Short mmCIF file of C-alpha atoms in Angstrom, two decimals:
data_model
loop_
_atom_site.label_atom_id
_atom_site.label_comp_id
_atom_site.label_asym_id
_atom_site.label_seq_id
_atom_site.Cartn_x
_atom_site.Cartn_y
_atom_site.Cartn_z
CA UNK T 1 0.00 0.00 0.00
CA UNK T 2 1.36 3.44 -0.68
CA UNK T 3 0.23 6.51 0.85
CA UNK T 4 0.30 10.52 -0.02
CA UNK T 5 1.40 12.41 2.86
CA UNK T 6 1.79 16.29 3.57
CA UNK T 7 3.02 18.27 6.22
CA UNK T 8 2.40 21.81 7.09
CA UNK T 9 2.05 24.73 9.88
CA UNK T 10 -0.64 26.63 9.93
CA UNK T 11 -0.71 30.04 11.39
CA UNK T 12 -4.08 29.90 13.65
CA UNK T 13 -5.66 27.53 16.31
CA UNK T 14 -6.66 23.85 15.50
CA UNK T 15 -10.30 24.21 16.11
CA UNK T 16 -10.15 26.53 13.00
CA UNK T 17 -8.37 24.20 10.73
CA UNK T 18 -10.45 21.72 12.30
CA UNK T 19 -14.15 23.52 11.31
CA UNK T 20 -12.51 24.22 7.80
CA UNK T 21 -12.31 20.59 7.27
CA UNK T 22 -15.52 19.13 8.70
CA UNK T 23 -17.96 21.38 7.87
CA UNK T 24 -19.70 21.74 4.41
CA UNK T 25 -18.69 25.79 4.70
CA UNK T 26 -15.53 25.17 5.43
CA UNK T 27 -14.23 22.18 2.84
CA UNK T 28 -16.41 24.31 0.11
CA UNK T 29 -13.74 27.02 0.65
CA UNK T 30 -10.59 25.63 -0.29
CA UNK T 31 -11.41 22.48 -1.56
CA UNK T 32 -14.65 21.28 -3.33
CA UNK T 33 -17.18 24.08 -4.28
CA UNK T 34 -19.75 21.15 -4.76
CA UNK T 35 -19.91 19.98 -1.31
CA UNK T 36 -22.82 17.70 0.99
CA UNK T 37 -20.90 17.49 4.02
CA UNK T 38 -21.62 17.02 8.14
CA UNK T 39 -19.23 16.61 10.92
CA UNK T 40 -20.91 13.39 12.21
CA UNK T 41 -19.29 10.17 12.41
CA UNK T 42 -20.85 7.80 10.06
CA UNK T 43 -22.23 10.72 7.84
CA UNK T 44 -21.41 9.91 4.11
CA UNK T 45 -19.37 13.20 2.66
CA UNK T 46 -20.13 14.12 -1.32
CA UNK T 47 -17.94 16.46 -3.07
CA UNK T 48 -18.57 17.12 -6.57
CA UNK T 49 -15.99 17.85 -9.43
CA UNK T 50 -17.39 18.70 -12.71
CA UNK T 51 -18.13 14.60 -13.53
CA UNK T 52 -16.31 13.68 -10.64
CA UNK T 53 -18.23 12.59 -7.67
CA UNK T 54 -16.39 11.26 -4.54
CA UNK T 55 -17.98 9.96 -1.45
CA UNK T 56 -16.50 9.96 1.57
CA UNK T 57 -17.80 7.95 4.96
CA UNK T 58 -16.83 9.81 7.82
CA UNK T 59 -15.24 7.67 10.41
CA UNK T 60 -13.42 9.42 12.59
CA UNK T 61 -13.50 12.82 14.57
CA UNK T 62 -11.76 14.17 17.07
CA UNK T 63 -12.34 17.72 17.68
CA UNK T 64 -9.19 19.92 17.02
CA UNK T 65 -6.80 17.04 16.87
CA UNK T 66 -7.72 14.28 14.03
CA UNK T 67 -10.32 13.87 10.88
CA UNK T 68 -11.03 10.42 8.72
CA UNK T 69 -12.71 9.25 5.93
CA UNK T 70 -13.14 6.47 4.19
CA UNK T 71 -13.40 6.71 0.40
CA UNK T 72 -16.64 4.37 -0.51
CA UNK T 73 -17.17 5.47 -4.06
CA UNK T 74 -15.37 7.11 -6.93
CA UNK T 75 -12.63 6.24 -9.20
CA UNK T 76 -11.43 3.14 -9.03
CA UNK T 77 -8.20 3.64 -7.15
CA UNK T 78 -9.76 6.05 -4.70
CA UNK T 79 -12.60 3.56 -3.39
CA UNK T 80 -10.66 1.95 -0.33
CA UNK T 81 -8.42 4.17 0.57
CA UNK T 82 -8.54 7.34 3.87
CA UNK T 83 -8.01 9.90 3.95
CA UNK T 84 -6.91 11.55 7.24
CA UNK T 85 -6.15 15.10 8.96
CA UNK T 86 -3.93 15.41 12.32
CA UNK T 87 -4.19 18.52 13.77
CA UNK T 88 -1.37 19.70 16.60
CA UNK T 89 -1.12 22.85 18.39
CA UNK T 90 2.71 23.85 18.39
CA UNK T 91 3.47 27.49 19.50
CA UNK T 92 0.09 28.77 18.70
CA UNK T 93 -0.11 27.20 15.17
CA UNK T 94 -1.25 24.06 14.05
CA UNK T 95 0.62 21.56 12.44
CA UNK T 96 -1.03 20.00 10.02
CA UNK T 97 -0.19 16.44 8.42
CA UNK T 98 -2.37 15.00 5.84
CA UNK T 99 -2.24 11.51 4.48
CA UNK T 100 -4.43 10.19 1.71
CA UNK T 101 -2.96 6.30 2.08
CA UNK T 102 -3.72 3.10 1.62
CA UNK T 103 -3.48 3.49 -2.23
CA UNK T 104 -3.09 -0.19 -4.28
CA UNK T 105 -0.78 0.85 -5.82
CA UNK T 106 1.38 3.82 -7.48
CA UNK T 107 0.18 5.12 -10.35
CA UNK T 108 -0.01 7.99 -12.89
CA UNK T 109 -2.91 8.92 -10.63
CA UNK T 110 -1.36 8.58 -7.78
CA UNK T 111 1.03 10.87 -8.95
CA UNK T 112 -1.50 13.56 -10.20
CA UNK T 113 -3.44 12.95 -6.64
CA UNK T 114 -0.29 14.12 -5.12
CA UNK T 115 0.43 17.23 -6.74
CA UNK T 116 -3.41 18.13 -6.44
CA UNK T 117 -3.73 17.70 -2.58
CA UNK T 118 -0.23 19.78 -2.30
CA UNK T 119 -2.13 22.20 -4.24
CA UNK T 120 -5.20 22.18 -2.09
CA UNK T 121 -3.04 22.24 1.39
CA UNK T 122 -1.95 25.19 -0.05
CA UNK T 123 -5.02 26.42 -0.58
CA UNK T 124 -6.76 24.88 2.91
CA UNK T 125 -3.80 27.02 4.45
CA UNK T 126 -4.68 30.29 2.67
CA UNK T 127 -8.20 30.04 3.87
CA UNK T 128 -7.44 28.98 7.20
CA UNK T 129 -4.97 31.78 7.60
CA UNK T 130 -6.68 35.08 5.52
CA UNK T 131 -9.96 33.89 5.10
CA UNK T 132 -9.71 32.81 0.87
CA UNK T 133 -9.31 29.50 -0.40
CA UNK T 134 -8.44 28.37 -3.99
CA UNK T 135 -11.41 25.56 -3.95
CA UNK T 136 -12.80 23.63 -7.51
#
């Protein structure tokens, strides 16, 4: 299994980063603009791009420290695999590290998936910090 994994600080508390990634709101401003989403464990999470349609189980949450999904349907390689957010407060930022892992295998897509969530860290980050996001 191979995993895509990103680290990063973010300049404000956890519970911030932490709303911008479980609530509908939040994910729709730096990452899907096409977004069903509720911060309830079990809750299944829909995010829309263009003929894309990814759903996402929710099945973990713990407030200002750690976010899971499970991806139950969309592209073939994504159905399977989690996708996962650990917040930490460190010096009155949160670190941030990001996996989207247990992949089959590494692919072209793979690949692409990579540079894409490094793109929309960046852009989760931007939000978080300033209040605009880069979401599609």
């Amino acid at each position: 299994m191979a995993d895509i994994k990103h680290k990063l600080v973010i300049k404000t508390s956890p519970d911030k980063v932490y709303n911008a990634i479980t609530t509908q709101e939040g994910i729709e401003s730096w990452w899907c603009k096409q977004t069903t989403a509720q911060p309830a464990v079990g809750f299944v999470n829909i995010f829309t791009f263009g003929q894309f349609r990814n759903e996402m189980k929710v099945t973990d949450l713990s407030p200002n420290q750690k976010v899971k999904w499970e991806c139950i349907d969309s592209i073939e390689e994504w159905v399977g695999t989690h996708v996962s957010f650990d917040l930490e407060e460190k010096n009155g930022n949160t670190v941030l590290r990001f996996t989207h892992g247990d992949w089959k295998t590494v692919t072209d897509t793979f690949a692409g998936c990579s540079y894409d969530w490094a793109i929309f860290m960046k852009s989760l980050k931007s939000f978080c910090e300033s209040g605009t996001g880069d979401p599609r």
